[in-house]
Coordinates of C-alpha atoms and ligand atoms in Angstrom, one line a residue:
M1 CA 91.6 76.7 106.2
V2 CA 92.9 73.9 104.2
V3 CA 96.7 74.0 104.5
F4 CA 96.9 74.0 108.2
L5 CA 94.0 71.7 108.7
A6 CA 95.7 69.3 106.3
M7 CA 98.5 69.0 108.9
M8 CA 95.8 68.1 111.4
D9 CA 94.5 64.8 109.9
D10 CA 95.3 63.0 113.1
I11 CA 93.9 65.4 115.6
S12 CA 90.7 65.7 113.5
K13 CA 90.1 62.0 114.4
T14 CA 91.6 61.7 117.8
D15 CA 90.3 64.9 119.3
P16 CA 87.3 66.2 117.3
E17 CA 86.2 68.6 120.0
I18 CA 89.5 70.5 120.0
F19 CA 89.8 70.1 116.2
E20 CA 86.4 71.7 115.8
A21 CA 87.3 74.7 118.0
I22 CA 90.6 75.2 115.9
K23 CA 88.6 75.1 112.7
K24 CA 86.0 77.6 114.0
E25 CA 88.7 79.9 115.2
G26 CA 90.1 79.8 111.7
I27 CA 86.8 80.8 110.3
R28 CA 86.4 83.6 112.9
I29 CA 89.8 85.2 112.0
R30 CA 89.1 84.8 108.3
N31 CA 85.7 86.5 108.3
G32 CA 86.3 89.3 110.8
V33 CA 88.7 92.1 111.4
E34 CA 91.1 91.8 114.3
L35 CA 91.8 95.2 115.7
I36 CA 93.1 94.4 119.1
P37 CA 96.5 96.2 118.9
S38 CA 98.4 93.6 120.9
E39 CA 97.5 90.9 118.4
N40 CA 99.0 89.9 115.1
F41 CA 99.1 87.0 112.7
V42 CA 102.4 85.1 112.5
S43 CA 103.8 83.8 109.2
K44 CA 103.5 80.2 108.1
A45 CA 107.2 79.8 108.8
V46 CA 106.8 80.9 112.4
L47 CA 103.9 78.5 112.9
Q48 CA 106.0 75.7 111.4
A49 CA 108.9 76.4 113.7
Y50 CA 106.6 76.5 116.7
A51 CA 104.9 73.2 116.0
T52 CA 107.9 70.9 116.4
F53 CA 109.4 68.4 118.7
F54 CA 111.6 71.1 120.4
T55 CA 108.5 71.3 122.7
N56 CA 109.7 68.1 124.2
K57 CA 113.2 69.2 125.2
Y58 CA 114.5 70.2 128.6
S59 CA 117.4 72.7 128.4
E60 CA 117.7 74.5 131.8
G61 CA 120.7 76.9 131.6
Y62 CA 122.1 78.8 128.7
P63 CA 123.9 77.8 125.4
G64 CA 127.0 75.8 126.3
K65 CA 126.0 75.6 130.0
R66 CA 123.0 73.3 130.3
Y67 CA 121.9 71.0 133.1
Y68 CA 120.6 68.3 130.6
G69 CA 122.2 66.4 127.8
G70 CA 121.3 66.4 124.1
N71 CA 121.1 70.2 123.7
Q72 CA 123.4 70.7 120.7
Y73 CA 120.5 71.7 118.4
V74 CA 118.7 73.7 121.1
D75 CA 122.0 75.7 121.5
V76 CA 122.0 76.4 117.7
V77 CA 118.4 77.7 117.9
E78 CA 119.0 79.8 121.0
N79 CA 122.2 81.3 119.7
L80 CA 120.6 82.3 116.5
A81 CA 117.6 83.9 118.3
I82 CA 120.0 85.9 120.5
E83 CA 122.2 87.0 117.5
R84 CA 119.3 88.1 115.4
A85 CA 117.6 90.0 118.3
R86 CA 120.9 91.8 119.1
K87 CA 121.2 92.8 115.4
L88 CA 117.6 93.9 115.2
F89 CA 117.8 96.3 118.2
G90 CA 121.6 96.9 118.5
A91 CA 121.6 95.5 122.0
E92 CA 124.7 94.5 123.9
H93 CA 123.1 91.5 125.6
V94 CA 119.9 89.6 125.0
N95 CA 118.1 86.9 126.9
V96 CA 115.4 85.1 124.8
Q97 CA 114.1 82.8 127.4
P98 CA 111.2 84.7 129.1
Y99 CA 107.9 82.9 128.7
S100 CA 106.0 86.1 128.1
G101 CA 106.0 89.8 128.7
S102 CA 104.9 89.8 132.3
P103 CA 107.5 87.3 133.5
A104 CA 110.2 89.2 131.5
N105 CA 109.3 92.3 133.4
Q106 CA 109.2 90.4 136.7
A107 CA 112.8 89.3 136.0
V108 CA 113.9 92.9 135.4
F109 CA 112.4 93.9 138.8
F110 CA 114.2 91.0 140.4
A111 CA 117.5 91.9 138.7
L112 CA 117.5 95.7 139.4
L113 CA 115.5 96.2 142.6
N114 CA 115.1 94.8 146.1
L115 CA 111.6 94.1 147.4
G116 CA 110.0 97.3 148.6
D117 CA 112.1 99.6 146.5
A118 CA 110.5 102.7 144.9
F119 CA 110.0 103.0 141.2
M120 CA 108.0 105.1 138.8
G121 CA 105.7 103.6 136.2
F122 CA 103.0 104.8 133.8
D123 CA 99.5 104.9 135.2
L124 CA 97.5 102.0 134.0
S125 CA 94.3 104.0 133.1
A126 CA 96.4 106.4 131.0
G127 CA 98.3 103.8 129.0
G128 CA 100.7 101.8 131.2
H129 CA 100.6 98.0 131.7
L130 CA 99.6 96.0 134.8
T131 CA 103.3 95.1 135.3
H132 CA 104.2 98.8 135.5
G133 CA 103.0 99.1 139.1
S134 CA 99.3 98.3 139.2
P135 CA 98.2 97.6 142.9
V136 CA 96.8 94.2 141.9
N137 CA 100.0 93.1 140.2
F138 CA 103.3 91.9 141.7
S139 CA 104.9 95.2 140.6
G140 CA 102.5 97.2 142.7
K141 CA 102.3 94.7 145.6
H142 CA 106.0 94.0 146.2
Y143 CA 107.5 97.3 145.2
K144 CA 106.5 100.9 145.9
C145 CA 105.1 102.3 142.8
I146 CA 104.8 106.1 142.3
P147 CA 102.7 106.4 139.1
Y148 CA 103.2 109.2 136.6
N149 CA 100.3 110.3 134.5
V150 CA 99.5 112.2 131.3
D151 CA 98.5 115.8 131.4
K152 CA 94.8 116.1 131.9
E153 CA 94.2 118.7 129.1
T154 CA 96.5 117.3 126.3
E155 CA 96.5 113.7 127.5
L156 CA 100.2 113.6 126.6
L157 CA 103.2 112.7 128.7
D158 CA 104.7 115.9 130.1
Y159 CA 108.4 115.2 130.7
D160 CA 108.9 118.4 132.8
K161 CA 106.3 117.2 135.2
I162 CA 107.8 113.7 135.3
M163 CA 111.2 115.2 136.0
K164 CA 109.7 117.3 138.9
Q165 CA 107.9 114.2 140.3
A166 CA 111.1 112.1 140.0
K167 CA 113.1 114.7 141.9
E168 CA 110.6 114.5 144.8
A169 CA 110.1 110.7 144.7
K170 CA 113.8 109.7 144.1
P171 CA 112.9 106.3 142.6
K172 CA 115.5 103.6 142.0
M173 CA 114.0 102.8 138.6
I174 CA 111.8 104.5 136.1
L175 CA 109.7 102.4 133.7
S176 CA 108.8 103.8 130.3
G177 CA 106.6 102.1 127.7
L178 CA 103.0 101.8 126.8
T179 CA 100.1 99.5 126.3
A180 CA 97.4 102.0 125.4
Y181 CA 99.2 105.4 124.8
P182 CA 98.7 106.4 121.1
R183 CA 101.8 108.7 120.8
K184 CA 105.5 108.5 120.5
I185 CA 107.6 108.1 123.6
D186 CA 110.7 110.2 124.1
F187 CA 113.0 107.6 125.6
R188 CA 115.9 110.1 125.6
A189 CA 113.9 112.4 127.8
F190 CA 113.3 109.6 130.2
R191 CA 117.1 108.9 130.2
E192 CA 117.8 112.5 131.2
I193 CA 115.3 112.3 134.0
C194 CA 116.9 109.0 135.2
D195 CA 120.4 110.5 135.1
E196 CA 119.2 113.5 137.1
V197 CA 117.9 111.4 139.9
N198 CA 120.3 108.5 139.5
A199 CA 117.7 105.9 138.6
Y200 CA 117.7 102.9 136.3
H201 CA 115.8 103.4 133.0
F202 CA 113.8 100.3 132.0
A203 CA 111.7 100.5 128.8
D204 CA 109.0 98.0 128.0
I205 CA 108.4 98.2 124.3
A206 CA 106.0 95.2 124.0
H207 CA 103.6 97.1 121.7
I208 CA 105.9 99.2 119.6
A209 CA 108.9 96.9 119.2
G210 CA 108.5 96.7 115.5
L211 CA 108.3 100.5 115.1
C212 CA 111.5 100.9 117.2
A213 CA 113.4 98.2 115.4
T214 CA 112.8 99.7 112.0
G215 CA 113.5 103.3 113.0
L216 CA 110.0 104.6 112.8
H217 CA 110.0 105.4 116.5
Q218 CA 113.0 106.1 118.7
N219 CA 114.9 102.9 119.6
P220 CA 115.2 103.0 123.5
V221 CA 118.1 100.6 123.7
P222 CA 120.8 103.3 123.6
Y223 CA 118.9 105.2 126.4
C224 CA 118.2 102.3 128.7
D225 CA 119.7 100.0 131.3
V226 CA 117.2 97.3 130.3
V227 CA 114.6 96.9 127.6
T228 CA 111.9 94.2 127.4
T229 CA 109.6 93.4 124.6
T230 CA 107.0 90.7 123.9
T231 CA 107.6 88.9 120.6
H232 CA 104.0 88.5 119.6
K233 CA 102.7 92.0 119.1
T234 CA 104.1 94.3 116.3
L235 CA 107.2 91.9 116.2
R236 CA 104.9 89.3 114.7
G237 CA 106.5 86.3 116.3
P238 CA 105.3 83.6 118.7
R239 CA 103.9 84.3 122.2
G240 CA 106.9 85.2 124.3
A241 CA 109.4 87.9 125.3
I242 CA 113.0 88.9 125.3
I243 CA 115.1 91.1 127.6
M244 CA 117.9 93.3 126.3
C245 CA 120.4 95.1 128.5
R246 CA 123.8 96.6 128.8
E247 CA 126.7 94.2 129.4
Q248 CA 127.0 95.4 133.0
H249 CA 123.5 94.0 133.8
A250 CA 123.8 90.8 131.7
Q251 CA 124.7 88.5 134.6
A252 CA 122.0 89.9 136.9
I253 CA 119.3 89.6 134.1
D254 CA 120.3 86.1 133.1
K255 CA 120.3 84.9 136.8
A256 CA 116.9 86.5 137.4
V257 CA 115.3 84.7 134.5
F258 CA 117.0 81.3 135.3
P259 CA 117.2 80.1 138.0
G260 CA 115.5 83.1 139.7
L261 CA 112.1 82.9 138.1
Q262 CA 111.8 80.2 135.4
G263 CA 112.8 76.6 134.8
G264 CA 113.4 75.2 131.4
P265 CA 113.1 77.5 128.4
H266 CA 110.4 76.8 125.8
D267 CA 112.7 75.8 123.0
H268 CA 110.0 75.4 120.3
V269 CA 108.9 79.0 121.0
N270 CA 112.5 80.2 120.9
A271 CA 112.9 78.5 117.5
A272 CA 109.8 80.4 116.3
K273 CA 111.2 83.7 117.8
A274 CA 114.4 83.2 115.8
V275 CA 112.4 82.8 112.6
A276 CA 110.4 85.9 113.4
F277 CA 113.6 88.0 114.1
K278 CA 115.0 86.9 110.7
E279 CA 111.8 88.1 109.1
A280 CA 112.0 91.4 110.9
L281 CA 115.5 91.9 109.6
Q282 CA 114.3 91.9 106.0
P283 CA 113.4 95.1 104.1
D284 CA 109.8 94.0 103.7
Y285 CA 109.3 94.2 107.4
K286 CA 110.2 97.8 107.5
K287 CA 107.6 98.5 104.8
Y288 CA 105.1 96.5 106.8
C289 CA 105.7 98.6 109.9
G290 CA 105.4 101.8 107.8
Q291 CA 102.1 100.6 106.6
I292 CA 100.9 99.8 110.1
V293 CA 101.4 103.5 111.0
K294 CA 99.8 104.7 107.8
N295 CA 96.8 102.5 108.4
A296 CA 96.5 103.7 112.0
K297 CA 96.4 107.3 110.8
A298 CA 93.8 106.4 108.1
L299 CA 91.7 104.5 110.6
A300 CA 91.9 107.4 113.1
D301 CA 90.9 109.9 110.4
S302 CA 87.9 107.8 109.4
L303 CA 86.8 107.4 113.0
M304 CA 87.1 111.1 113.7
G305 CA 85.6 112.0 110.3
N306 CA 82.6 110.0 111.5
G307 CA 82.1 111.9 114.7
L308 CA 84.2 109.9 117.2
E309 CA 86.6 111.4 119.6
L310 CA 90.1 109.9 120.2
V311 CA 92.4 110.2 123.2
T312 CA 95.0 112.8 122.4
G313 CA 93.1 113.5 119.1
G314 CA 94.9 110.9 117.0
T315 CA 97.8 108.5 116.8
D316 CA 101.5 108.4 116.0
N317 CA 101.8 104.6 116.4
H318 CA 99.8 101.5 115.7
L319 CA 96.9 102.1 118.2
M320 CA 94.2 104.6 119.2
V321 CA 91.6 104.8 121.9
I322 CA 88.1 106.0 121.2
K323 CA 86.5 108.1 124.0
L324 CA 82.9 107.1 124.4
V325 CA 82.1 109.9 126.8
N326 CA 81.0 112.5 124.2
K327 CA 78.6 109.9 122.7
G328 CA 76.8 109.5 126.0
L329 CA 78.4 106.1 126.5
A330 CA 80.6 106.7 129.6
G331 CA 81.2 103.3 131.2
K332 CA 79.7 101.5 128.2
G333 CA 83.0 100.1 126.8
K334 CA 82.0 96.5 127.5
E335 CA 78.6 96.9 125.7
V336 CA 80.3 98.6 122.7
Q337 CA 83.0 95.9 122.5
N338 CA 80.3 93.2 122.5
A339 CA 78.3 95.0 119.8
L340 CA 81.4 95.4 117.6
G341 CA 82.2 91.7 118.2
E342 CA 78.8 90.7 116.9
A343 CA 79.7 92.6 113.7
E344 CA 83.0 90.6 113.7
I345 CA 85.0 93.6 114.5
Y346 CA 87.3 92.6 117.3
V347 CA 88.5 95.4 119.7
N348 CA 88.9 95.7 123.5
K349 CA 87.3 97.9 126.0
N350 CA 89.9 100.2 127.7
T351 CA 90.1 102.9 130.3
I352 CA 90.7 106.5 129.2
P353 CA 93.0 109.0 131.0
Y354 CA 91.4 110.0 134.3
E355 CA 88.7 107.3 133.7
P356 CA 85.4 108.4 135.1
N357 CA 84.2 104.8 135.5
T358 CA 85.8 101.5 136.3
P359 CA 88.4 99.2 134.5
F360 CA 85.7 96.6 134.1
N361 CA 83.1 99.1 132.7
P362 CA 85.4 101.6 131.2
S363 CA 84.7 104.5 128.8
G364 CA 87.1 103.7 126.0
I365 CA 87.7 101.3 123.1
R366 CA 91.3 100.5 122.1
L367 CA 92.1 99.4 118.6
G368 CA 95.0 99.1 116.3
T369 CA 96.3 98.0 112.9
P370 CA 99.1 95.4 113.2
A371 CA 97.0 92.4 112.5
I372 CA 94.9 93.8 109.6
T373 CA 98.1 95.2 108.0
T374 CA 99.6 91.8 108.1
R375 CA 96.5 90.7 106.1
G376 CA 97.4 93.2 103.4
M377 CA 94.7 95.8 104.1
K378 CA 95.5 99.4 103.3
E379 CA 94.1 103.0 103.7
S380 CA 91.0 102.4 101.6
E381 CA 90.0 99.4 103.8
M382 CA 90.6 101.5 107.0
K383 CA 88.1 104.1 105.7
V384 CA 85.4 101.4 105.4
I385 CA 86.3 99.8 108.8
G386 CA 86.1 103.2 110.5
E387 CA 82.6 103.9 109.0
C388 CA 81.4 100.5 110.2
I389 CA 82.7 101.1 113.7
A390 CA 81.2 104.5 113.9
K391 CA 77.8 103.2 112.8
V392 CA 77.8 100.4 115.4
I393 CA 78.9 102.8 118.2
G394 CA 76.2 105.2 117.2
N395 CA 73.6 102.4 117.4
H396 CA 75.1 99.7 119.5
T397 CA 71.7 98.1 120.5
D398 CA 70.3 98.2 116.9
K399 CA 70.5 94.6 115.5
A400 CA 69.9 95.7 111.9
V401 CA 72.8 98.2 112.1
I402 CA 75.1 95.5 113.5
E403 CA 74.0 93.0 110.8
K404 CA 74.7 95.5 108.1
A405 CA 78.2 96.2 109.5
K406 CA 78.8 92.5 109.7
N407 CA 78.0 92.0 106.1
D408 CA 80.1 95.0 105.0
I409 CA 83.1 93.5 107.0
L410 CA 82.6 90.1 105.5
E411 CA 82.6 91.6 102.0
L412 CA 85.8 93.5 102.9
C413 CA 87.5 90.4 104.1
R414 CA 86.8 88.4 100.9
D415 CA 90.0 89.5 99.2
F416 CA 92.3 89.1 102.2
P417 CA 92.7 85.3 102.9
L418 CA 95.1 85.6 105.8
Y419 CA 96.9 82.2 105.3
P420 CA 97.5 80.3 102.1
G421 CA 94.7 77.8 101.8
M422 CA 92.1 80.1 103.4
E423 CA 91.0 81.7 100.2
V424 CA 87.4 80.5 100.5
L425 CA 85.2 82.2 103.0
R426 CA 83.5 79.8 105.5
Ligands
PLP501 C1 101.4 92.9 126.4 C2 102.2 93.7 127.4 C3 102.9 93.0 128.4 C4 102.7 91.6 128.8 O1 102.8 90.6 128.0 P1 102.2 89.2 128.3 O2 102.9 88.4 127.3 O3 100.7 89.3 128.1 O4 102.5 88.8 129.7 C5 103.9 93.7 129.1 N1 104.1 95.0 128.9 C6 103.4 95.7 128.0 C7 103.7 97.1 127.8 C8 102.4 95.1 127.2 O5 101.7 95.7 126.3

């Protein structure tokens, strides 16, 4: 804890309540395993860039074209962030200002569609995101979403079926990308479908950005009109997002972000994004992403070896979804999530394809390896974590089983301090 808390001498005195919560959160992440696939742990350099006086600045506009004075250093930061992101993904144009993934997607809708236009997006219960056309989200409320789904038998995307559906629906845009689909996405196939029906192809790679940037998965940029990604998932940067697009859409995208949707950019976040992109351009980051995938396969094998069933029977990326149905736990995702949480194993409840229950009481558990891979864990740790998870799921109301798993996890975490200065447990 010590390094970061040392920077907090003042807050420990001026605001002990918040200080205490920060300290306890440090202990929580130190002693447990973070398996929520949308989470990660940023480097100390990213944290340092984030916690600066750039948070104070107003810089509405873009580099060289600001509405406020005193932006010469903000311009340096934003230009570096843009250049590094362009290099990372080979994109023609990048906007680094979106506050987060959802507003980035909203800006793309604003730029490419008119209100009420039809588009196709990945069904939420099978692995899409809220912003891909859920009826409770702006994307489903203000635009006409025709969802595509996975095949009921294989639980995989079936590109022939999507092609057929697109020919009937004639959407203006097709959105590809995932939040809970454990397999590779064929962005080239989506491009072919879009060309066939004259639709824009918009890919949202919030989860898999790191895998795409390092060539482990197909990079969608060559096959898309627009690509968005969050910066805080596999990319291992601060909370935020970027939009990448072809030069022909650059002006529409930039205008949609500012002044269409947002005011001043968060310059401290953009500084931290630039640092994260620099890290992602290093050879070590490619090794890291390779290990994420190896760890996901090892964790999936351990879970299946211990009698659990996974959506699609495995994983090609950083995440997997456990189906609780064959354990007699349909609709018990929340209870299982809480039992695992008591053992300091952090996961999230999730719907499964053709969910028999409800999103609030779903029948799946989603988990992934980006955060624990950042911590340095490898295949042998995945085996232990998989065993602990299987035991808790098999006995999710048994306090003794949960306590035993918690101790095993604590023991496992002993050698993985997370941040310098956090070597000592508790
Ligand atoms: C996480 C995610 C988002 C949203 O990101 P927020 O930063 O939470 O708004 C958008 N799309 C996909 C596919 C995601 O997984």
